[in-house]
mmCIF file with all atom_site columns, C-alpha atoms and ligand atoms in Angstrom:
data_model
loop_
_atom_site.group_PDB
_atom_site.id
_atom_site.type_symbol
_atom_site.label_atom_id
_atom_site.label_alt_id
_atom_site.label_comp_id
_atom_site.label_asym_id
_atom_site.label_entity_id
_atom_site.label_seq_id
_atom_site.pdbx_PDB_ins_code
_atom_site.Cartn_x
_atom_site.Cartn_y
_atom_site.Cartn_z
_atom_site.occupancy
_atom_site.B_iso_or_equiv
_atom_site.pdbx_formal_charge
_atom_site.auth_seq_id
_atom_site.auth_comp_id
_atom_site.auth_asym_id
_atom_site.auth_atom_id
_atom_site.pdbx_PDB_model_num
ATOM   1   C  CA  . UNK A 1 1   ? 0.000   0.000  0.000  1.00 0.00 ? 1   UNK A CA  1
ATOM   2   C  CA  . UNK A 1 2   ? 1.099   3.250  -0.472 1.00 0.00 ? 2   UNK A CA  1
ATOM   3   C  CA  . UNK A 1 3   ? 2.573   5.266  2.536  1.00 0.00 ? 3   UNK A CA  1
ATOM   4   C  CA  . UNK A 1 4   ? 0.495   8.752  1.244  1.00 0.00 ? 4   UNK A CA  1
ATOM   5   C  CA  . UNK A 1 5   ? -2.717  6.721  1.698  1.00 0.00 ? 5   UNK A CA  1
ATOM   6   C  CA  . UNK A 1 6   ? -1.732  6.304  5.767  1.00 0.00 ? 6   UNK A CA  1
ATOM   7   C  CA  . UNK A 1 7   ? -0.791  9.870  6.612  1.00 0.00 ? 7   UNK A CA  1
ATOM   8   C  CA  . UNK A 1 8   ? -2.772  12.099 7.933  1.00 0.00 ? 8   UNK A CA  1
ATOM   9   C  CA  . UNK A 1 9   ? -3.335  15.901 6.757  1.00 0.00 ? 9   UNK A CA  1
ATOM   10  C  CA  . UNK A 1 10  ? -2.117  16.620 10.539 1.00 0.00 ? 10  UNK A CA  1
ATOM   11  C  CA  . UNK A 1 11  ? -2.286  14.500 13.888 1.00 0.00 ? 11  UNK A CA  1
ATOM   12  C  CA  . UNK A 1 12  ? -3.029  16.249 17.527 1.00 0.00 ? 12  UNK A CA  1
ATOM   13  C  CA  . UNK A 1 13  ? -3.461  14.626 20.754 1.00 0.00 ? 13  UNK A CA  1
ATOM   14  C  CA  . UNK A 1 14  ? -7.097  14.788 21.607 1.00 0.00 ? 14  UNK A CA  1
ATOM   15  C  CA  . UNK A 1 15  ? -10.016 15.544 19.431 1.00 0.00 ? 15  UNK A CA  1
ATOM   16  C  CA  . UNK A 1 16  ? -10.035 19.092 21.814 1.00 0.00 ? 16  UNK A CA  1
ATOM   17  C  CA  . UNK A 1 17  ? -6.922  20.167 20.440 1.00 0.00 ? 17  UNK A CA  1
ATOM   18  C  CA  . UNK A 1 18  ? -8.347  20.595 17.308 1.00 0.00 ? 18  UNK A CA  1
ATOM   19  C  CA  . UNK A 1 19  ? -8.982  24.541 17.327 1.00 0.00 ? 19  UNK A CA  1
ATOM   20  C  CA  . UNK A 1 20  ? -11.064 26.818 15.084 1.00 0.00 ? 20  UNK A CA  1
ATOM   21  C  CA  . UNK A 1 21  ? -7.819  27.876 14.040 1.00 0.00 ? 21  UNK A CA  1
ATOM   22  C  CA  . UNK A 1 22  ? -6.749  24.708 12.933 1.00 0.00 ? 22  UNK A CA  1
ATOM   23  C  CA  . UNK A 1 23  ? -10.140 23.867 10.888 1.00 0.00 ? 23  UNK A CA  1
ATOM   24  C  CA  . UNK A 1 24  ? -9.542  26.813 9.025  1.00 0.00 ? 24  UNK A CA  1
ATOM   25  C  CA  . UNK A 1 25  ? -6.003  26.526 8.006  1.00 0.00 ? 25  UNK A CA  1
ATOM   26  C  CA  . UNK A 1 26  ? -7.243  24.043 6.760  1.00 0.00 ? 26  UNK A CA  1
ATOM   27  C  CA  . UNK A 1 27  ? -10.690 25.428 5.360  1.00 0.00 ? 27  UNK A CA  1
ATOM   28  C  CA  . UNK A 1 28  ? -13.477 23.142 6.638  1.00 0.00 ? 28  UNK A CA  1
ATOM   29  C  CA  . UNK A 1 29  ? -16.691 23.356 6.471  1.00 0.00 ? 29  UNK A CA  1
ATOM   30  C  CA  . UNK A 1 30  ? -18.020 19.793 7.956  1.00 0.00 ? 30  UNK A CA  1
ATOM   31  C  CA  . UNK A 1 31  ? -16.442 17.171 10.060 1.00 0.00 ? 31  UNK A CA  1
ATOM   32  C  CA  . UNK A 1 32  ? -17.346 13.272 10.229 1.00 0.00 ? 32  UNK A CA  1
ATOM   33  C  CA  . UNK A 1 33  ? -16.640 12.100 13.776 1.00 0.00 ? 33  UNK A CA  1
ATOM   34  C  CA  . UNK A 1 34  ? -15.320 8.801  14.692 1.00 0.00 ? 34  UNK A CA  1
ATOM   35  C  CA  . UNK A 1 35  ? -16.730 7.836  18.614 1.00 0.00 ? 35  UNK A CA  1
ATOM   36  C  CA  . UNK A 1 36  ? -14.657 5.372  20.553 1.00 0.00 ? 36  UNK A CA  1
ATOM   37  C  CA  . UNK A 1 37  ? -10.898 6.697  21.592 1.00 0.00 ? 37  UNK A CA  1
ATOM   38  C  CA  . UNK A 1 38  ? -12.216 10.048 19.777 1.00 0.00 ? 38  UNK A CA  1
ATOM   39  C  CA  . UNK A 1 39  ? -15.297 11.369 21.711 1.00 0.00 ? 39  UNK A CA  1
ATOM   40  C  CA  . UNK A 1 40  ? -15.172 9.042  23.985 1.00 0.00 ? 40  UNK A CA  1
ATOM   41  C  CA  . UNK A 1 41  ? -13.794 6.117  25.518 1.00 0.00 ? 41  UNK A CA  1
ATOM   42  C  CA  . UNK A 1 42  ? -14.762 2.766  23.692 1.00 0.00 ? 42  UNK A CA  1
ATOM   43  C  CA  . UNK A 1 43  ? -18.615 1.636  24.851 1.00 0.00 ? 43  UNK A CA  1
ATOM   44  C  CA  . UNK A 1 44  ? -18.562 4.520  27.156 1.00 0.00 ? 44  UNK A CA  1
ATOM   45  C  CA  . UNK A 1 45  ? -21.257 6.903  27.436 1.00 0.00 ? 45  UNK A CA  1
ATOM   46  C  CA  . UNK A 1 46  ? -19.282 9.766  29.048 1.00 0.00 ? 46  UNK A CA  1
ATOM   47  C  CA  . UNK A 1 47  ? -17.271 12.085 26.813 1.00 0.00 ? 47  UNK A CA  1
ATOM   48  C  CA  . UNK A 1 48  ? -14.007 13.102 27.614 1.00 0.00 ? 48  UNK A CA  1
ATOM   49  C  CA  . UNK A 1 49  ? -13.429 16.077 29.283 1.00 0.00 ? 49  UNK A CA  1
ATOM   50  C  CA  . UNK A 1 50  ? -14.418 19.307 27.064 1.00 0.00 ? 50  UNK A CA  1
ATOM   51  C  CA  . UNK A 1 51  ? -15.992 17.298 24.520 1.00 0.00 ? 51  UNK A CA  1
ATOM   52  C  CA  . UNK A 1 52  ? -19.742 19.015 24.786 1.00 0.00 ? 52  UNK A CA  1
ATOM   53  C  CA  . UNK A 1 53  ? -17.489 22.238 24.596 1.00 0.00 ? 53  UNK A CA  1
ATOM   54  C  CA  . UNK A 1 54  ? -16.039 21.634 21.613 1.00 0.00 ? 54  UNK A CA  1
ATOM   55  C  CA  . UNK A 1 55  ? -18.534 19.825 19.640 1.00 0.00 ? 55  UNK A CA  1
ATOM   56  C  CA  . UNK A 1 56  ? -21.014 23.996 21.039 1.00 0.00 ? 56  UNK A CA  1
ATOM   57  C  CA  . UNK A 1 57  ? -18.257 25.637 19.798 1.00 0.00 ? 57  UNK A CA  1
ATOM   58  C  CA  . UNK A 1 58  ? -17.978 23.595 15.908 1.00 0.00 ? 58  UNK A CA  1
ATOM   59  C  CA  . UNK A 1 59  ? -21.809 24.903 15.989 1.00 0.00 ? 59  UNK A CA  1
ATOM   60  C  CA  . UNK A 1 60  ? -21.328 28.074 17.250 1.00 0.00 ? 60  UNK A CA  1
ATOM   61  C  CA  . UNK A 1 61  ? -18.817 28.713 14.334 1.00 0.00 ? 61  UNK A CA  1
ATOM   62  C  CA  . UNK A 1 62  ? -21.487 26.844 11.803 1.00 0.00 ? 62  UNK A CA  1
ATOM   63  C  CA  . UNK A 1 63  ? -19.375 24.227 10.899 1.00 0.00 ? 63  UNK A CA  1
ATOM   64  C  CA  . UNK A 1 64  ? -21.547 20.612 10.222 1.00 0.00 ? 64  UNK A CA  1
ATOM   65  C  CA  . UNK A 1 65  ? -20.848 17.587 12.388 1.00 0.00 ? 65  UNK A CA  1
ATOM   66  C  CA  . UNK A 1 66  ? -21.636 14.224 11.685 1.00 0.00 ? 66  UNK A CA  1
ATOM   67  C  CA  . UNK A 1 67  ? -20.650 11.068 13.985 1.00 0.00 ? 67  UNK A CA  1
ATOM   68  C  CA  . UNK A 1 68  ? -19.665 8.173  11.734 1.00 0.00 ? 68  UNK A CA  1
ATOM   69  C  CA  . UNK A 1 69  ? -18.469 4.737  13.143 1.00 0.00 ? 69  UNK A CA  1
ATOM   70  C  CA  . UNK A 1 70  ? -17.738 1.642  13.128 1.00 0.00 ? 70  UNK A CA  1
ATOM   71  C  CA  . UNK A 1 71  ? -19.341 0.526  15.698 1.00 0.00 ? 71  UNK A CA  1
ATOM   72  C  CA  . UNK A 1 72  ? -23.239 -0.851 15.927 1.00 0.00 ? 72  UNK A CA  1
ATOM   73  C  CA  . UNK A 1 73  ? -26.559 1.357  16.085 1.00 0.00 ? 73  UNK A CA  1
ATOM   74  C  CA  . UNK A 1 74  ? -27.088 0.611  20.213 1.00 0.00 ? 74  UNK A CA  1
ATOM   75  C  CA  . UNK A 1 75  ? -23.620 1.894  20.789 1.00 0.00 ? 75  UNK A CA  1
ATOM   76  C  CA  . UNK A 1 76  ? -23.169 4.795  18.543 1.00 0.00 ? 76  UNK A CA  1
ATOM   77  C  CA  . UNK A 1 77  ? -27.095 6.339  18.795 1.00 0.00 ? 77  UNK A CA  1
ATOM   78  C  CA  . UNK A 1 78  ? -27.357 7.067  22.478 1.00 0.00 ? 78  UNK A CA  1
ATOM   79  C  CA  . UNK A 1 79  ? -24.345 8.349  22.567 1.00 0.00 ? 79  UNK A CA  1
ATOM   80  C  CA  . UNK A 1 80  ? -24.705 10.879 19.627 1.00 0.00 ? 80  UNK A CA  1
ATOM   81  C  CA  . UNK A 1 81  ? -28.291 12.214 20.749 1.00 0.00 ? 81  UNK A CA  1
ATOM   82  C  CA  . UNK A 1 82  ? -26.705 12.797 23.909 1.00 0.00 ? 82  UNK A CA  1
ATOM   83  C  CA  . UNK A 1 83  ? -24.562 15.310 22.348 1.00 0.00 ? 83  UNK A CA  1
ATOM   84  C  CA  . UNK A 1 84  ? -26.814 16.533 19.686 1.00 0.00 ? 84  UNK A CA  1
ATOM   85  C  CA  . UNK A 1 85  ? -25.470 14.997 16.977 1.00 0.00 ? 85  UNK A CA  1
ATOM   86  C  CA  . UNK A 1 86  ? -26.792 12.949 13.557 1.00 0.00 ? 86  UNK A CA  1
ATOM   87  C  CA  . UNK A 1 87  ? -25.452 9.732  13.125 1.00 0.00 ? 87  UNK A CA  1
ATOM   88  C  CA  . UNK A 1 88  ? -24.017 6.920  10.894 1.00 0.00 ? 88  UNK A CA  1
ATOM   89  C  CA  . UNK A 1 89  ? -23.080 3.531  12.755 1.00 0.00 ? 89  UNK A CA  1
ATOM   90  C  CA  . UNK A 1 90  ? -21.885 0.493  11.066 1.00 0.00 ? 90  UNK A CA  1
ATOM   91  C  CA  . UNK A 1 91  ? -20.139 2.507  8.426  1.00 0.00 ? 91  UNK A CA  1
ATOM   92  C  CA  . UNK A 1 92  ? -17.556 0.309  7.190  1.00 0.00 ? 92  UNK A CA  1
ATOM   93  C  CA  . UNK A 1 93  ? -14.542 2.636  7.081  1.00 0.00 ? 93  UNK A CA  1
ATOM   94  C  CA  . UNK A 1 94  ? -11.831 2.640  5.070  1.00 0.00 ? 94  UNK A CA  1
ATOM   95  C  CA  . UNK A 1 95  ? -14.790 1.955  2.675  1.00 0.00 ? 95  UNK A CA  1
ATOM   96  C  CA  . UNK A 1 96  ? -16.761 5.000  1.756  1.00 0.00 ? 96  UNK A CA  1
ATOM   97  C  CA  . UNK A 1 97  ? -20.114 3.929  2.155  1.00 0.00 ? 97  UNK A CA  1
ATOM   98  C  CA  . UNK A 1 98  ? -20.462 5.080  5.676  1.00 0.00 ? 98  UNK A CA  1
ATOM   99  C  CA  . UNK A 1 99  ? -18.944 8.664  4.669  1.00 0.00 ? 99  UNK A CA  1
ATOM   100 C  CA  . UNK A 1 100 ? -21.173 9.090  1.753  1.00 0.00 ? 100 UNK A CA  1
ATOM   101 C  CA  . UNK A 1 101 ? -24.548 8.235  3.938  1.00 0.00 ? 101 UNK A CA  1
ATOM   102 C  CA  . UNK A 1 102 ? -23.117 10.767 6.706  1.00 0.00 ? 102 UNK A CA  1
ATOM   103 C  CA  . UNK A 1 103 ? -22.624 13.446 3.943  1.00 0.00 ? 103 UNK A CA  1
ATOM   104 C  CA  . UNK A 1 104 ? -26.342 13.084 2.932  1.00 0.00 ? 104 UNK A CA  1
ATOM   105 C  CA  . UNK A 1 105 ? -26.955 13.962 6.545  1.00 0.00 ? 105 UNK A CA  1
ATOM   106 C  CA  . UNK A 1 106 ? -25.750 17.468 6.003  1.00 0.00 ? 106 UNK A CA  1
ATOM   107 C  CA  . UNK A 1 107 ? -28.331 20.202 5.263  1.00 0.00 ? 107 UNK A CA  1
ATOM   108 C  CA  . UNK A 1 108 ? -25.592 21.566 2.893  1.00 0.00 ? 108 UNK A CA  1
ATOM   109 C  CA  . UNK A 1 109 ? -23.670 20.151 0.477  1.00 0.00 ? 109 UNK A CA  1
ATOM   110 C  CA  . UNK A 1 110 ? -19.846 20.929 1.893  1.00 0.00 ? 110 UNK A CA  1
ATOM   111 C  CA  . UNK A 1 111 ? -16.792 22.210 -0.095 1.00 0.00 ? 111 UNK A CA  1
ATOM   112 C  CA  . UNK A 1 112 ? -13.765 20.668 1.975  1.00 0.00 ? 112 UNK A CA  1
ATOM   113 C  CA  . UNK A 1 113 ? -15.204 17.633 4.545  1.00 0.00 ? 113 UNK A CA  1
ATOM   114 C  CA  . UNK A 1 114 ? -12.520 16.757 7.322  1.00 0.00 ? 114 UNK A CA  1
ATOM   115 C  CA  . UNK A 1 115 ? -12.530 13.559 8.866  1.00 0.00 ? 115 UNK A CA  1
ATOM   116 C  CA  . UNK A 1 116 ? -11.123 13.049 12.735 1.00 0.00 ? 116 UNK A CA  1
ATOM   117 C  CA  . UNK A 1 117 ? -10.441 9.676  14.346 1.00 0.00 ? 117 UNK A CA  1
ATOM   118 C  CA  . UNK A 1 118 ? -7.845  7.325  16.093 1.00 0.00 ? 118 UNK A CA  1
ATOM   119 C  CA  . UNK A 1 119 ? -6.978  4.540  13.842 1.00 0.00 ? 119 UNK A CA  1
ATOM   120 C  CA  . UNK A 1 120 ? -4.983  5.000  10.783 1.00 0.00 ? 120 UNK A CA  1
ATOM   121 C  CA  . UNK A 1 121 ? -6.665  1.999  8.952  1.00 0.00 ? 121 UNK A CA  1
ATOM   122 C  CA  . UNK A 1 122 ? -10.153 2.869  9.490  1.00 0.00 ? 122 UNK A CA  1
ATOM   123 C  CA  . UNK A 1 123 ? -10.246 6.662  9.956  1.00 0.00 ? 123 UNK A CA  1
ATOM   124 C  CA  . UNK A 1 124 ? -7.124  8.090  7.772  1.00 0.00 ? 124 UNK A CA  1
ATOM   125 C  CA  . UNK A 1 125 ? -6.877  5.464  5.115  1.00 0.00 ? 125 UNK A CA  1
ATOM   126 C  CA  . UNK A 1 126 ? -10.781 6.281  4.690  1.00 0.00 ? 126 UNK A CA  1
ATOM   127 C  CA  . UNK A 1 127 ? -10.621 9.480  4.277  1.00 0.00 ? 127 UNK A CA  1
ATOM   128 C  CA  . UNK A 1 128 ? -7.914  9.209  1.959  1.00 0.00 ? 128 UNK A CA  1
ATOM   129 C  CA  . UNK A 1 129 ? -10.101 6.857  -0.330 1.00 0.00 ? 129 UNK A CA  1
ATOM   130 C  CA  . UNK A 1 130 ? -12.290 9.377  -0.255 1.00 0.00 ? 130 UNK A CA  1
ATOM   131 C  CA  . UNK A 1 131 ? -10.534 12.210 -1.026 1.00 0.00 ? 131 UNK A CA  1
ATOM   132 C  CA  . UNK A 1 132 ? -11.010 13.821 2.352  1.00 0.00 ? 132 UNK A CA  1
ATOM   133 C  CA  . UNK A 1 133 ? -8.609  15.478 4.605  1.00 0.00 ? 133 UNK A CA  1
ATOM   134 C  CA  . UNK A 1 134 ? -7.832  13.891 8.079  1.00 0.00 ? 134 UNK A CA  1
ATOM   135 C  CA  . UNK A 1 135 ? -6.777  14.430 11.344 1.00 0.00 ? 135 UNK A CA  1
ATOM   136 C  CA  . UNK A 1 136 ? -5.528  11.891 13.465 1.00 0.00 ? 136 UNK A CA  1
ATOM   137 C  CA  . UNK A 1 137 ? -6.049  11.377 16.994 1.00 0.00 ? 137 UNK A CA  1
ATOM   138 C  CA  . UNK A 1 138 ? -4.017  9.432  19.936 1.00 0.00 ? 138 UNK A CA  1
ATOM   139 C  CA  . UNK A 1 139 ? -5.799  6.794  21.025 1.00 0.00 ? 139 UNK A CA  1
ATOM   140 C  CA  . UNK A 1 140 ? -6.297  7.360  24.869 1.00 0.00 ? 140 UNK A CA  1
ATOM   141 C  CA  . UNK A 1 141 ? -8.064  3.644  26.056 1.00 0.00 ? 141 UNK A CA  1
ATOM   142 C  CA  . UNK A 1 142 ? -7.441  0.542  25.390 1.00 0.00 ? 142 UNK A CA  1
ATOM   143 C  CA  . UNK A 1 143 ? -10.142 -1.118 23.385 1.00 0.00 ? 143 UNK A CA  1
ATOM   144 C  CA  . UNK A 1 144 ? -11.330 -4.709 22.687 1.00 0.00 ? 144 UNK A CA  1
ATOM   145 C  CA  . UNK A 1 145 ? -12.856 -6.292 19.616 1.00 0.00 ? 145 UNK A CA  1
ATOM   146 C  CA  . UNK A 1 146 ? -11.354 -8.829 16.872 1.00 0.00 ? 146 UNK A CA  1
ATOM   147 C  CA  . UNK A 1 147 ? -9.301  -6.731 14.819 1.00 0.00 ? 147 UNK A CA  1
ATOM   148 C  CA  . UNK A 1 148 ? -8.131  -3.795 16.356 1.00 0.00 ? 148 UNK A CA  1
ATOM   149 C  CA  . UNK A 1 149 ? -5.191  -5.292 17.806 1.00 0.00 ? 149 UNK A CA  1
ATOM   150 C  CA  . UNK A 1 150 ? -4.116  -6.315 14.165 1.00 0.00 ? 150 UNK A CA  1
ATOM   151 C  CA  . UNK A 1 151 ? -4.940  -2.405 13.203 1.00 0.00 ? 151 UNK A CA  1
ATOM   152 C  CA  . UNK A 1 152 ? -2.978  -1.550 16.485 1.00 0.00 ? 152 UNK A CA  1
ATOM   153 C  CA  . UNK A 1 153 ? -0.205  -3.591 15.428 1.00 0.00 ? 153 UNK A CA  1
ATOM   154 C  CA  . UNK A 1 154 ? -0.049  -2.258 12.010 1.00 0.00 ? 154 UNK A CA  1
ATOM   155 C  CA  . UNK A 1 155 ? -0.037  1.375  13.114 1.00 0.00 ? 155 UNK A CA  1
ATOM   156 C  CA  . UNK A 1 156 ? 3.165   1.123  14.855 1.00 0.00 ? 156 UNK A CA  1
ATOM   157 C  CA  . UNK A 1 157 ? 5.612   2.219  12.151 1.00 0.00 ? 157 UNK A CA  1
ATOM   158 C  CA  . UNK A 1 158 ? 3.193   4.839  10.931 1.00 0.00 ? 158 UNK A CA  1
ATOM   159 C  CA  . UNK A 1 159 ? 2.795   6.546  13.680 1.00 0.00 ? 159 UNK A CA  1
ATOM   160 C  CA  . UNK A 1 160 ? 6.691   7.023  14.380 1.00 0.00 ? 160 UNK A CA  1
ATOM   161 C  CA  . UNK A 1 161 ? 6.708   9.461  11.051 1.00 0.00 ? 161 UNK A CA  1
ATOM   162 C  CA  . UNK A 1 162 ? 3.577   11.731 12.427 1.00 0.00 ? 162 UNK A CA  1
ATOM   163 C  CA  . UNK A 1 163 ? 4.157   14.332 13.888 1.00 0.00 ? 163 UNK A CA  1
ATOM   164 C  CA  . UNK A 1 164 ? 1.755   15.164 16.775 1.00 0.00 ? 164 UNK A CA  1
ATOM   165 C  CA  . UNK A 1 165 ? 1.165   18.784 17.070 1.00 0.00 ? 165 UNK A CA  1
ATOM   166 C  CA  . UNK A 1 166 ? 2.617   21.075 19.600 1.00 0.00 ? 166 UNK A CA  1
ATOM   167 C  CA  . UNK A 1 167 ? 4.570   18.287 20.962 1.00 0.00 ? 167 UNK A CA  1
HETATM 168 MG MG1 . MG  B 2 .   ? -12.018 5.072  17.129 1.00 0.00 ? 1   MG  B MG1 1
#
């Protein structure tokens, strides 16, 4: 595979450090959220710390949000109505179907969509496919499941030739 298709447009630490500043430079207008080790940890319920902040403030500055995972309907719903948010679940990443039903989600159509996450295989290499920029998260909890340690795994090398941001 080709290296460009891994690498992210940039990589920060948490989905928080991604400032109004930063979405500009690199001129969004809509974001498709992954959940687990993004907005939260994985099955959890509870956001990380100044998640609800940031997620008022993409609104406040008009800029469309949609949550798109991996992860099934009973897990990824709840969570997103309890931060206000549409939703896509099951959505296959790296494969673009899931991206493509969360664009239709959007009341208008976007010029530049920027996809966040914390896995390199689902969430960069996706949005890559796509022709979307990304920005890549650190995963913060461990999380359980059949492939992800393989993903995990295969990450490794990547990772060492990303440079986080402001570290
Ligand atoms: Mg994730």
């Amino acid at each position: 595979m080709k290296r460009g298709l891994l690498m992210p447009t940039a990589a920060v630490r948490n989905v928080t450090d991604i400032s109004m500043e930063l979405i500009r430079k690199l001129d969004i207008d809509a974001i498709l959220l992954d959940v687990d080790n993004t907005l939260a940890p994985p099955t959890s319920h509870i956001a990380y710390e100044g998640v609800y902040e940031w997620i008022a403030m993409l609104k406040e500055n008009h800029i469309a949000v949609v949550i798109c995972s991996n992860n099934y309907k009973k897990r990824v719903k709840p969570f997103s109505d309890s931060v206000g948010l549409d939703c896509v679940s099951m959505s296959l990443k790296p494969f673009p179907f899931g991206f493509n039903r969360a664009k239709k989600k959007l009341k208008e159509k976007p010029q530049s969509v920027l996809v966040v996450g914390d896995q390199i295989y689902t969430d960069v290499l996706g949005a890559n496919l796509a022709g979307m920029k990304s920005v890549l998260l650190v995963p913060r909890d461990e999380e359980h499941g059949l492939t992800i340690g393989i993903r995990r795994k295969l990450e490794v090398n990547v990772r060492k030739k990303i440079k986080i941001m402001g570290e």
